[in-house]
Amino acid sequence: MGSSQISANENSAQLTYDMDDYMSMTIPDSPSKLAQSETPVQRRGRKRREAESRAYQLSKAELAHQAQLNRDEALNTSLPVSSKGYQMMARLGFKAGSALGKEGNEHARKEPLGVAVKEGRAGIGMERERKRKFEEDFNNHDGSKKRETEGDFRERQAREREQKRTEGLCWGAMRVLEEFESDHSTTGEGAREEGENTCKSWSEPPAGINLLWRGLVKVRDEKERHRRMRCGLQQGLSRTAAYDDPDEERQERQTWDIEEEEVEVEDLELNNFNRLEPAERFGRMVEYLREKWRYCFWCKCQYPDSLMDGCPGFTEDEHG
């Protein structure tokens, strides 16, 4: 009697558990029902995202990164069993995880040689040469030499800016000197015409040109020579094969500036003058303008007498 009652209670408890488990089950919606619940706006957005993902093209950097990942993955993957190479090696006695060659060789290689992909356009061995030079420079480095401090760096930058500014002032002073010398020189009389350069040609002996502004004439003549060379080259390239001009040789000689009397002469005096510091060259120009032409570079005016009454002084600081 007792055993039958116990079995009845167990059956009742199992039935109750099955009913609870059945009631707690959740039936997922079918895909068709999910598709039906999608609104038109959501459908358009989903299709647009899918179209954008299909039409997206990887950039060069992304393609290179993807190729590198594929290459690394292929190099790190062992030889598959299904490959013909592995099957040939297996017939010769090779087993996975063992080394090639005679058995018992402890130094035999179990992994293939690593592949080092060369990047860049440098030749083979260039990286080794660069490494060697770097090691030599590092070993020959003087440890007593201190690094440049922040104050020294700022001072050097300020000095370079001031030197560049003084160089620009030199060119301005040379242009002023050219105006005075050209207007009062006998070699420049009658040479001023509309659209024509008033200074001497650099192909001529520069003895009659003042040393202080002779560099301006040289730079201008070099630019003019290069301009004529470019024009002559462009005209020569634009001519057809049937073009025939009897005066072509003479024009080319004039264009390329290769006449015997127009041979460029090296000016040692000008080279030595240009080697001076910009401040010294500029000081000579300003002093020459004041002594000969009674002109103050800072006041930008010419005075009637040598006393230059009204000029604060010789330097820029005196002019405020």
Short mmCIF file of C-alpha atoms in Angstrom, two decimals:
data_model
loop_
_atom_site.label_atom_id
_atom_site.label_comp_id
_atom_site.label_asym_id
_atom_site.label_seq_id
_atom_site.Cartn_x
_atom_site.Cartn_y
_atom_site.Cartn_z
CA MET A 1 0.00 0.00 0.00
CA GLY A 2 2.82 2.33 0.89
CA SER A 3 4.84 1.60 -2.27
CA SER A 4 1.87 2.23 -4.59
CA GLN A 5 1.22 5.57 -2.88
CA ILE A 6 4.87 6.60 -3.31
CA SER A 7 4.84 5.72 -7.02
CA ALA A 8 1.63 7.67 -7.49
CA ASN A 9 3.17 10.72 -5.85
CA GLU A 10 6.23 10.45 -8.08
CA ASN A 11 4.10 10.23 -11.20
CA SER A 12 2.12 13.25 -10.07
CA ALA A 13 5.31 15.25 -9.41
CA GLN A 14 6.77 14.29 -12.82
CA LEU A 15 3.54 15.33 -14.54
CA THR A 16 3.57 18.66 -12.71
CA TYR A 17 7.22 19.25 -13.75
CA ASP A 18 6.46 18.45 -17.39
CA MET A 19 3.52 20.84 -17.37
CA ASP A 20 5.66 23.63 -15.88
CA ASP A 21 8.41 22.99 -18.40
CA TYR A 22 5.89 23.04 -21.27
CA MET A 23 4.42 26.30 -20.06
CA SER A 24 7.83 27.95 -19.78
CA MET A 25 8.87 27.11 -23.35
CA THR A 26 9.28 29.96 -25.84
CA ILE A 27 8.69 29.32 -29.52
CA PRO A 28 10.84 31.59 -31.73
CA ASP A 29 9.20 33.43 -34.54
CA SER A 30 9.70 32.04 -38.00
CA PRO A 31 11.84 33.98 -40.52
CA SER A 32 8.78 34.70 -42.63
CA LYS A 33 7.08 36.29 -39.63
CA LEU A 34 10.16 38.41 -38.93
CA ALA A 35 10.23 39.51 -42.56
CA GLN A 36 6.58 40.45 -42.34
CA SER A 37 7.21 42.54 -39.23
CA GLU A 38 9.93 44.60 -41.04
CA THR A 39 8.65 48.03 -42.02
CA PRO A 40 9.31 49.52 -45.47
CA VAL A 41 11.70 52.08 -43.97
CA GLN A 42 13.70 49.36 -42.26
CA ARG A 43 13.75 47.29 -45.43
CA ARG A 44 15.12 50.21 -47.49
CA GLY A 45 17.75 50.91 -44.86
CA ARG A 46 18.80 47.24 -44.76
CA LYS A 47 19.05 47.05 -48.56
CA ARG A 48 21.01 50.29 -48.69
CA ARG A 49 23.51 48.99 -46.12
CA GLU A 50 23.88 45.73 -48.00
CA ALA A 51 24.46 47.57 -51.27
CA GLU A 52 27.07 49.84 -49.65
CA SER A 53 28.89 46.87 -48.18
CA ARG A 54 28.98 45.15 -51.59
CA ALA A 55 30.14 48.30 -53.41
CA TYR A 56 32.81 49.27 -50.87
CA GLN A 57 36.31 49.09 -52.29
CA LEU A 58 39.32 48.70 -50.08
CA SER A 59 42.02 51.36 -50.15
CA LYS A 60 45.64 50.63 -51.03
CA ALA A 61 46.62 50.55 -47.36
CA GLU A 62 43.78 48.16 -46.53
CA LEU A 63 44.62 45.92 -49.49
CA ALA A 64 48.28 45.82 -48.45
CA HIS A 65 47.30 45.01 -44.86
CA GLN A 66 44.93 42.26 -46.03
CA ALA A 67 47.63 40.79 -48.28
CA GLN A 68 50.09 40.80 -45.39
CA LEU A 69 47.59 39.00 -43.15
CA ASN A 70 46.92 36.39 -45.84
CA ARG A 71 50.64 35.90 -46.39
CA ASP A 72 51.36 35.49 -42.68
CA GLU A 73 48.48 33.07 -42.32
CA ALA A 74 49.73 30.99 -45.27
CA LEU A 75 53.29 30.94 -43.93
CA ASN A 76 52.15 29.87 -40.46
CA THR A 77 50.00 27.05 -41.84
CA SER A 78 51.68 23.67 -42.12
CA LEU A 79 51.58 21.59 -45.27
CA PRO A 80 48.12 19.99 -45.58
CA VAL A 81 47.85 16.21 -45.75
CA SER A 82 45.83 16.39 -48.97
CA SER A 83 48.62 18.13 -50.92
CA LYS A 84 50.70 16.17 -53.40
CA GLY A 85 53.92 17.37 -51.81
CA TYR A 86 52.98 15.93 -48.45
CA GLN A 87 51.89 12.65 -50.04
CA MET A 88 55.21 12.31 -51.88
CA MET A 89 57.14 12.96 -48.66
CA ALA A 90 54.95 10.45 -46.80
CA ARG A 91 55.79 7.75 -49.34
CA LEU A 92 59.47 8.46 -48.68
CA GLY A 93 59.00 7.91 -44.94
CA PHE A 94 58.17 11.37 -43.70
CA LYS A 95 55.90 11.68 -40.66
CA ALA A 96 54.16 14.79 -39.37
CA GLY A 97 56.26 16.50 -36.67
CA SER A 98 59.49 14.72 -37.61
CA ALA A 99 62.55 16.14 -39.35
CA LEU A 100 63.79 15.50 -42.86
CA GLY A 101 66.90 13.44 -43.50
CA LYS A 102 68.44 10.57 -41.56
CA GLU A 103 66.86 9.39 -38.36
CA GLY A 104 68.56 10.32 -35.13
CA ASN A 105 69.90 13.65 -36.39
CA GLU A 106 69.20 16.01 -33.50
CA HIS A 107 70.16 19.12 -35.46
CA ALA A 108 67.80 18.42 -38.34
CA ARG A 109 65.31 21.17 -39.06
CA LYS A 110 61.71 20.37 -38.24
CA GLU A 111 60.27 23.63 -39.54
CA PRO A 112 60.84 25.17 -42.97
CA LEU A 113 62.95 28.26 -43.45
CA GLY A 114 61.20 31.50 -42.60
CA VAL A 115 60.33 33.91 -45.37
CA ALA A 116 61.43 37.53 -44.92
CA VAL A 117 59.42 39.73 -47.26
CA LYS A 118 61.54 42.56 -48.68
CA GLU A 119 59.80 45.93 -48.60
CA GLY A 120 61.02 49.01 -50.38
CA ARG A 121 63.11 49.47 -53.51
CA ALA A 122 66.57 49.27 -51.97
CA GLY A 123 68.93 46.62 -53.31
CA ILE A 124 69.80 43.37 -51.62
CA GLY A 125 72.17 43.99 -48.73
CA MET A 126 71.27 47.67 -48.39
CA GLU A 127 69.67 47.21 -44.99
CA ARG A 128 72.76 45.38 -43.72
CA GLU A 129 74.96 48.22 -44.98
CA ARG A 130 72.77 50.81 -43.28
CA LYS A 131 72.90 48.86 -40.06
CA ARG A 132 76.69 48.66 -40.26
CA LYS A 133 77.03 52.41 -40.81
CA PHE A 134 74.66 53.11 -37.96
CA GLU A 135 76.71 50.93 -35.63
CA GLU A 136 79.91 52.65 -36.72
CA ASP A 137 78.42 56.10 -36.13
CA PHE A 138 77.12 54.99 -32.76
CA ASN A 139 80.49 53.58 -31.73
CA ASN A 140 82.36 56.65 -32.97
CA HIS A 141 79.95 59.01 -31.26
CA ASP A 142 81.67 61.33 -28.82
CA GLY A 143 79.93 60.87 -25.51
CA SER A 144 81.28 64.14 -24.18
CA LYS A 145 79.30 66.10 -26.78
CA LYS A 146 76.18 67.39 -25.09
CA ARG A 147 72.81 67.71 -26.71
CA GLU A 148 71.58 71.10 -27.73
CA THR A 149 69.52 72.68 -24.99
CA GLU A 150 66.28 74.52 -25.56
CA GLY A 151 67.94 77.88 -25.01
CA ASP A 152 70.70 77.12 -27.52
CA PHE A 153 68.10 75.98 -30.05
CA ARG A 154 66.09 79.19 -29.70
CA GLU A 155 69.26 81.26 -29.98
CA ARG A 156 70.35 79.45 -33.12
CA GLN A 157 66.90 79.85 -34.70
CA ALA A 158 66.89 83.57 -33.92
CA ARG A 159 70.38 83.95 -35.38
CA GLU A 160 69.34 82.19 -38.60
CA ARG A 161 66.22 84.37 -38.93
CA GLU A 162 68.27 87.51 -38.45
CA GLN A 163 70.82 86.37 -41.03
CA LYS A 164 68.05 85.66 -43.54
CA ARG A 165 66.50 89.06 -42.90
CA THR A 166 69.86 90.80 -43.37
CA GLU A 167 70.32 88.96 -46.66
CA GLY A 168 67.00 90.36 -47.85
CA LEU A 169 68.08 93.87 -46.82
CA CYS A 170 71.24 93.41 -48.91
CA TRP A 171 69.16 92.78 -52.02
CA GLY A 172 67.08 95.87 -51.29
CA ALA A 173 70.21 98.00 -50.88
CA MET A 174 71.61 96.62 -54.15
CA ARG A 175 68.46 97.67 -56.01
CA VAL A 176 68.78 101.20 -54.58
CA LEU A 177 72.42 101.35 -55.62
CA GLU A 178 71.51 100.19 -59.11
CA GLU A 179 69.04 103.06 -59.50
CA PHE A 180 71.59 105.68 -58.46
CA GLU A 181 74.46 104.22 -60.48
CA SER A 182 72.35 103.63 -63.60
CA ASP A 183 70.97 107.16 -63.62
CA HIS A 184 74.40 108.80 -63.19
CA SER A 185 76.64 106.44 -65.15
CA THR A 186 77.72 107.22 -68.67
CA THR A 187 77.37 103.59 -69.66
CA GLY A 188 73.71 103.67 -68.81
CA GLU A 189 72.75 106.81 -70.76
CA GLY A 190 70.31 106.14 -73.52
CA ALA A 191 69.85 102.52 -72.50
CA ARG A 192 66.57 103.03 -70.69
CA GLU A 193 63.67 102.05 -72.90
CA GLU A 194 60.25 100.70 -72.19
CA GLY A 195 60.46 97.01 -71.28
CA GLU A 196 64.30 96.95 -71.62
CA ASN A 197 66.80 96.21 -68.85
CA THR A 198 68.97 99.25 -67.95
CA CYS A 199 71.91 97.36 -66.44
CA LYS A 200 74.94 95.97 -68.23
CA SER A 201 74.88 92.52 -69.67
CA TRP A 202 76.78 90.08 -67.50
CA SER A 203 78.44 88.58 -70.59
CA GLU A 204 80.46 91.81 -70.87
CA PRO A 205 83.45 92.49 -68.61
CA PRO A 206 81.96 93.63 -65.26
CA ALA A 207 84.79 96.03 -64.42
CA GLY A 208 82.54 99.06 -64.89
CA ILE A 209 79.85 97.75 -62.50
CA ASN A 210 80.11 98.58 -58.84
CA LEU A 211 81.04 95.57 -56.73
CA LEU A 212 78.35 96.36 -54.16
CA TRP A 213 75.49 95.69 -56.59
CA ARG A 214 77.29 93.57 -59.19
CA GLY A 215 75.70 90.40 -57.78
CA LEU A 216 72.24 91.72 -58.67
CA VAL A 217 73.31 92.07 -62.32
CA LYS A 218 74.72 88.55 -62.35
CA VAL A 219 71.52 86.99 -60.99
CA ARG A 220 69.37 88.95 -63.43
CA ASP A 221 71.49 87.97 -66.44
CA GLU A 222 71.47 84.31 -65.42
CA LYS A 223 67.68 84.37 -65.20
CA GLU A 224 67.46 86.03 -68.62
CA ARG A 225 69.84 83.46 -70.13
CA HIS A 226 67.81 80.58 -68.74
CA ARG A 227 64.60 82.15 -70.02
CA ARG A 228 66.00 82.42 -73.55
CA MET A 229 67.27 78.84 -73.38
CA ARG A 230 63.80 77.59 -72.41
CA CYS A 231 62.17 79.61 -75.18
CA GLY A 232 64.61 78.25 -77.74
CA LEU A 233 64.06 74.70 -76.55
CA GLN A 234 60.28 75.06 -76.74
CA GLN A 235 60.48 76.51 -80.25
CA GLY A 236 62.76 73.67 -81.35
CA LEU A 237 60.41 71.02 -79.98
CA SER A 238 57.37 72.60 -81.64
CA ARG A 239 58.91 72.56 -85.12
CA THR A 240 57.91 69.84 -87.56
CA ALA A 241 60.28 67.64 -89.54
CA ALA A 242 59.55 69.55 -92.74
CA TYR A 243 60.55 72.90 -91.21
CA ASP A 244 63.59 74.45 -92.92
CA ASP A 245 65.01 77.85 -92.05
CA PRO A 246 68.37 79.03 -93.47
CA ASP A 247 68.85 81.40 -90.52
CA GLU A 248 68.11 78.69 -87.97
CA GLU A 249 71.75 78.06 -87.00
CA ARG A 250 72.42 81.75 -86.37
CA GLN A 251 69.23 82.10 -84.32
CA GLU A 252 70.07 79.04 -82.27
CA ARG A 253 73.53 80.40 -81.53
CA GLN A 254 72.01 83.66 -80.37
CA THR A 255 69.33 81.88 -78.36
CA TRP A 256 71.70 79.53 -76.58
CA ASP A 257 74.15 82.37 -75.99
CA ILE A 258 77.23 80.57 -77.29
CA GLU A 259 78.84 83.41 -79.23
CA GLU A 260 82.56 83.68 -78.66
CA GLU A 261 82.38 87.23 -77.33
CA GLU A 262 79.68 86.23 -74.83
CA VAL A 263 81.66 83.72 -72.85
CA GLU A 264 80.94 83.99 -69.15
CA VAL A 265 83.92 85.16 -67.08
CA GLU A 266 84.36 84.13 -63.46
CA ASP A 267 84.54 87.14 -61.15
CA LEU A 268 86.86 86.33 -58.24
CA GLU A 269 86.31 89.73 -56.67
CA LEU A 270 82.56 89.16 -56.51
CA ASN A 271 83.00 85.65 -55.14
CA ASN A 272 85.20 86.93 -52.32
CA PHE A 273 82.69 89.68 -51.56
CA ASN A 274 79.81 87.20 -51.37
CA ARG A 275 81.72 85.09 -48.87
CA LEU A 276 81.47 87.90 -46.32
CA GLU A 277 78.78 87.85 -43.68
CA PRO A 278 75.49 89.46 -44.74
CA ALA A 279 75.76 92.05 -41.95
CA GLU A 280 79.19 93.20 -43.17
CA ARG A 281 78.08 93.42 -46.81
CA PHE A 282 74.97 95.34 -45.85
CA GLY A 283 77.00 97.74 -43.70
CA ARG A 284 79.26 98.55 -46.65
CA MET A 285 76.27 99.23 -48.88
CA VAL A 286 74.61 101.54 -46.36
CA GLU A 287 77.87 103.42 -45.76
CA TYR A 288 78.43 103.84 -49.51
CA LEU A 289 74.91 105.20 -50.00
CA ARG A 290 75.40 107.75 -47.23
CA GLU A 291 78.87 108.92 -48.29
CA LYS A 292 78.41 109.16 -52.05
CA TRP A 293 74.70 109.69 -52.61
CA ARG A 294 73.67 111.20 -49.25
CA TYR A 295 70.92 108.61 -49.10
CA CYS A 296 69.71 106.98 -45.86
CA PHE A 297 68.50 103.44 -46.36
CA TRP A 298 66.32 103.61 -43.24
CA CYS A 299 64.84 107.07 -43.90
CA LYS A 300 64.25 106.17 -47.58
CA CYS A 301 65.18 109.64 -48.75
CA GLN A 302 68.14 111.55 -50.24
CA TYR A 303 69.42 114.59 -48.36
CA PRO A 304 70.65 117.80 -50.03
CA ASP A 305 74.06 117.90 -48.26
CA SER A 306 76.54 115.56 -46.65
CA LEU A 307 75.48 116.60 -43.12
CA MET A 308 72.17 114.75 -43.64
CA ASP A 309 70.45 116.94 -41.08
CA GLY A 310 67.38 115.18 -39.70
CA CYS A 311 68.68 111.60 -40.03
CA PRO A 312 68.70 109.91 -36.60
CA GLY A 313 71.79 107.84 -37.31
CA PHE A 314 73.51 105.05 -39.17
CA THR A 315 71.80 101.91 -37.73
CA GLU A 316 68.25 100.66 -37.71
CA ASP A 317 67.97 100.87 -33.92
CA GLU A 318 68.72 104.61 -34.02
CA HIS A 319 65.77 105.07 -36.34
CA GLY A 320 63.43 103.34 -33.89
#
